[in-house]
């Protein structure tokens, strides 16, 4: 039964081939009407039908004589034309034309199954807050992999457009998947212009004259901003990359507004803070020993000096009330 089916296919194929050959056109030889001795004459071989455009055909003029300057034309009504140098010995020679047909199948690509492989996927991405952004990871493989990037169960398709927000910063896992899956970590940094949150003053206002004071500027920005202050008051020490200014032995000359300036490549922001100096002089009432005013010690420990002044003020008020 199996052999019978095989022979049926073979016979059917032979019949189809024979049918094709029976329908193939026969090429024709075309000569010039007048062939003169010792002159050139043209000999052409022509395929008289254009119905075989799906077949590749090669035409050839067959003769024992030497042909030259042969020119071929392919396509509809294919032909070939050559030149023959005529001599008297050529009288009665035979010329024929052969057509060689070639057929071929439609081309098919051989696709081999291959696992995914990242071809273009940056390890680090920098986005600007508020701007349109996307992941750019590309991968190859067969079938063509799908690529996604994920963080905290939020999945983004490659080249999907979205607006970058600062909370999108962090490490993502990018996956390329066909019949297999590969992963790659991608770190995202979302940058934004500065925002000054506050200026922290220690001790709090008002500050006693002669005490030490620090002003620290607290700002949020990516990349980290640079800090500066205005005005540039004398006897001021800059700390923490200019985030903090320290003033020792505050005087009335230090009173006024201090402006913190935070800047990165995306913008600049400012915030001001007023310094108020308490210049009230407290004199001892009945017991001078209660009022501690050691200038040398005041340089080293401003907190004890301030406490002593307040204590002396309270005692003085009590004694004045008593004598009145």
XYZ file of C-alpha atoms in Angstrom:
324
model
C 0.000 0.000 0.000
C 2.809 2.386 0.893
C 4.747 1.580 -2.320
C 1.614 2.157 -4.372
C 1.221 5.655 -2.906
C 4.879 6.467 -3.609
C 4.620 5.362 -7.238
C 1.437 7.371 -7.625
C 3.289 10.528 -6.549
C 6.221 9.763 -8.870
C 3.976 9.144 -11.888
C 1.983 12.298 -11.161
C 5.207 14.307 -11.003
C 6.456 12.839 -14.313
C 3.172 13.665 -16.017
C 3.336 17.233 -14.752
C 6.887 17.590 -16.090
C 5.922 16.121 -19.445
C 2.937 18.441 -19.633
C 5.162 21.412 -18.938
C 7.639 20.374 -21.633
C 4.843 19.797 -24.137
C 3.686 23.379 -23.616
C 7.117 24.995 -23.803
C 7.579 27.265 -26.846
C 10.074 26.387 -29.546
C 12.711 29.035 -30.293
C 13.123 30.333 -33.867
C 16.183 31.230 -35.957
C 15.835 34.519 -37.827
C 18.233 35.419 -40.663
C 18.559 38.514 -42.795
C 16.788 38.460 -46.158
C 19.968 39.069 -48.155
C 23.235 37.501 -47.085
C 26.190 38.890 -49.048
C 29.585 37.285 -49.523
C 32.471 38.645 -47.471
C 30.123 40.742 -45.349
C 28.707 40.520 -41.851
C 25.220 39.193 -41.298
C 23.106 39.019 -38.188
C 21.714 35.756 -36.843
C 19.030 35.864 -34.137
C 17.400 33.274 -31.920
C 13.984 34.368 -30.605
C 11.556 32.810 -28.137
C 8.193 33.582 -29.789
C 6.069 33.539 -26.591
C 5.951 35.754 -23.509
C 3.942 33.230 -21.497
C 7.002 31.739 -19.866
C 8.070 34.814 -17.935
C 7.983 32.663 -14.788
C 10.730 30.463 -16.261
C 14.354 31.377 -16.579
C 15.437 30.755 -20.167
C 18.855 30.694 -21.823
C 18.985 30.898 -25.647
C 21.932 29.633 -27.658
C 22.623 29.690 -31.435
C 24.185 26.375 -32.493
C 26.491 26.194 -35.542
C 29.923 24.920 -36.435
C 30.882 28.370 -37.629
C 32.285 31.026 -35.343
C 29.854 33.648 -34.053
C 30.805 36.966 -32.500
C 29.327 39.994 -30.772
C 26.467 38.035 -29.237
C 23.935 40.157 -27.344
C 21.179 38.646 -25.185
C 17.874 40.097 -24.036
C 15.891 38.457 -21.223
C 12.285 38.999 -20.274
C 9.265 39.002 -22.579
C 10.213 37.650 -26.033
C 13.735 36.706 -24.990
C 16.284 36.656 -27.815
C 19.961 36.486 -28.625
C 21.605 38.061 -31.698
C 25.110 37.330 -32.988
C 27.243 38.406 -35.968
C 28.627 35.952 -38.546
C 31.399 36.774 -41.058
C 30.125 35.255 -44.295
C 32.387 33.249 -46.642
C 31.545 31.161 -49.698
C 32.317 27.975 -47.795
C 29.320 28.731 -45.530
C 26.795 28.123 -48.256
C 24.262 25.605 -46.990
C 25.443 25.514 -43.360
C 22.866 24.757 -40.715
C 22.044 26.995 -37.793
C 19.722 26.119 -34.960
C 18.582 27.660 -31.714
C 18.387 25.977 -28.353
C 16.302 27.189 -25.441
C 17.334 25.924 -22.021
C 14.639 26.472 -19.417
C 15.285 26.602 -15.704
C 12.650 26.546 -13.018
C 13.081 27.223 -9.312
C 10.893 27.330 -6.247
C 9.943 30.356 -4.219
C 12.792 31.020 -1.758
C 12.239 30.195 1.908
C 14.414 31.278 4.802
C 15.796 28.765 7.248
C 14.915 30.089 10.692
C 16.810 28.476 13.536
C 15.345 28.820 17.023
C 17.731 30.845 19.173
C 17.497 32.082 22.739
C 17.241 35.823 23.506
C 20.319 38.047 23.584
C 20.434 41.722 24.514
C 21.965 43.766 21.696
C 21.467 47.310 22.989
C 20.592 47.853 26.641
C 22.298 50.558 28.717
C 23.283 49.714 32.291
C 22.297 53.220 33.440
C 19.612 55.625 32.240
C 19.227 59.299 33.154
C 15.807 60.914 32.816
C 14.672 64.477 33.513
C 11.631 64.884 35.719
C 8.582 65.959 33.739
C 10.072 64.950 30.387
C 8.908 62.137 28.079
C 11.087 59.054 28.615
C 11.264 55.342 27.774
C 13.408 52.218 28.102
C 15.598 51.476 25.069
C 16.620 47.839 25.600
C 16.735 45.798 22.377
C 17.213 42.029 21.997
C 17.617 39.500 19.195
C 16.622 35.851 18.908
C 14.160 33.617 17.068
C 11.300 33.973 17.572
C 11.915 37.703 18.110
C 11.888 38.274 21.902
C 9.544 40.666 23.671
C 11.364 43.037 26.043
C 9.953 44.618 29.213
C 11.418 46.389 32.252
C 9.915 46.084 35.734
C 10.194 47.613 39.209
C 7.850 47.042 42.158
C 5.408 45.051 39.974
C 5.083 47.955 37.520
C 5.919 46.784 33.984
C 7.024 49.058 31.138
C 7.234 47.944 27.508
C 10.326 48.890 25.537
C 9.880 52.234 23.724
C 6.614 52.866 25.620
C 6.434 56.618 26.282
C 5.694 58.029 29.743
C 6.454 61.101 31.868
C 9.430 60.637 34.206
C 8.841 61.269 37.912
C 11.440 61.339 40.677
C 9.928 58.290 42.395
C 10.821 56.265 39.296
C 14.496 56.304 40.266
C 15.951 52.934 41.230
C 16.992 49.561 39.842
C 14.815 47.840 37.241
C 14.894 44.285 35.905
C 14.678 44.130 32.102
C 13.568 40.823 30.529
C 13.861 39.473 26.977
C 11.522 36.526 26.398
C 10.763 34.080 23.584
C 10.934 30.343 24.344
C 13.529 31.304 26.963
C 14.049 34.349 29.238
C 17.124 36.397 30.123
C 17.296 39.353 32.518
C 19.499 42.374 33.033
C 19.542 45.056 35.774
C 19.160 48.676 34.647
C 19.647 51.594 37.036
C 17.478 54.663 36.434
C 18.251 58.116 37.832
C 15.576 60.804 37.519
C 17.134 64.252 37.812
C 15.378 67.487 38.771
C 16.047 71.108 39.673
C 16.679 72.213 43.288
C 13.995 72.884 45.855
C 15.089 74.539 49.122
C 13.168 72.964 51.964
C 14.351 75.126 54.871
C 17.181 76.994 56.572
C 17.898 75.537 59.992
C 19.167 78.123 62.548
C 20.992 77.074 65.721
C 20.420 78.461 68.281
C 16.993 79.813 67.422
C 16.259 83.496 67.004
C 16.953 85.945 68.545
C 20.595 85.167 69.175
C 22.470 86.835 72.003
C 25.233 89.175 71.033
C 28.605 87.457 71.363
C 27.183 83.961 70.853
C 27.960 81.593 67.991
C 25.328 80.780 65.355
C 25.025 78.362 62.395
C 22.687 78.472 59.414
C 22.251 75.217 57.433
C 20.510 75.191 54.057
C 18.437 72.066 53.358
C 17.746 71.517 49.618
C 16.541 68.607 47.487
C 17.933 68.133 43.958
C 19.483 65.607 41.583
C 22.296 66.024 40.796
C 23.344 67.411 44.190
C 23.247 71.218 44.056
C 26.078 73.621 44.778
C 25.481 76.120 47.584
C 26.380 79.753 48.058
C 25.247 82.570 50.363
C 24.550 86.254 50.027
C 25.754 88.597 51.358
C 29.323 87.525 52.018
C 29.556 88.693 55.638
C 33.052 88.950 57.175
C 34.162 86.483 59.837
C 31.897 83.743 58.453
C 33.068 80.119 58.171
C 31.638 77.908 55.391
C 31.105 74.208 56.160
C 29.592 71.104 54.477
C 30.361 72.267 50.924
C 28.909 75.704 51.678
C 25.621 74.251 52.954
C 26.344 75.651 56.410
C 27.650 79.023 57.488
C 28.975 79.597 60.989
C 29.291 83.015 62.614
C 31.321 83.301 65.808
C 30.748 86.075 68.324
C 27.718 87.563 66.648
C 27.506 91.376 66.664
C 24.961 93.864 65.421
C 26.933 93.969 62.163
C 25.720 90.439 61.438
C 22.031 91.348 61.622
C 19.980 91.156 58.445
C 18.801 88.736 55.774
C 20.967 85.818 54.615
C 20.053 84.239 51.276
C 20.839 80.577 50.533
C 21.383 79.854 46.821
C 21.086 76.232 45.608
C 21.910 75.496 41.966
C 22.425 72.570 39.579
C 22.358 72.279 35.779
C 18.551 72.355 35.690
C 17.879 75.497 37.713
C 18.516 77.760 40.682
C 16.459 78.385 43.821
C 16.876 80.799 46.769
C 15.547 81.147 50.320
C 16.268 83.868 52.879
C 16.617 83.839 56.656
C 16.760 86.870 58.955
C 19.257 87.032 61.816
C 18.160 89.086 64.824
C 20.801 89.926 67.452
C 19.687 90.613 71.040
C 21.891 93.547 72.212
C 20.252 94.145 75.619
C 22.881 94.748 78.323
C 22.094 93.259 81.722
C 23.687 94.866 84.724
C 24.058 93.272 88.139
C 21.727 94.762 90.793
C 22.835 93.960 94.347
C 25.171 91.075 93.976
C 27.660 91.559 91.207
C 28.868 87.987 91.679
C 25.530 86.722 90.293
C 26.260 88.218 86.906
C 29.002 86.263 85.200
C 30.729 88.289 82.531
C 34.090 86.782 81.804
C 34.987 87.814 78.313
C 37.562 85.070 77.957
C 35.110 82.377 79.091
C 32.370 83.883 76.905
C 34.402 83.005 73.854
C 34.479 79.340 74.764
C 31.030 78.686 76.226
C 28.276 81.037 74.999
C 25.514 78.838 76.402
C 26.710 79.265 80.048
C 27.070 83.019 79.530
C 23.527 83.339 78.197
C 22.168 81.319 81.127
C 24.052 83.516 83.621
C 22.627 86.698 82.104
C 19.080 85.413 82.318
C 19.581 84.261 85.938
C 21.022 87.638 86.935
C 18.080 89.424 85.301
C 15.564 87.376 87.270
C 17.367 87.933 90.589
C 17.696 91.661 89.945
C 13.989 91.967 89.308
C 13.196 90.154 92.562
C 15.513 92.382 94.652
C 14.103 95.599 93.175
C 10.588 94.459 93.990
C 11.631 93.677 97.546
C 13.180 97.104 98.267
C 10.327 98.970 96.670
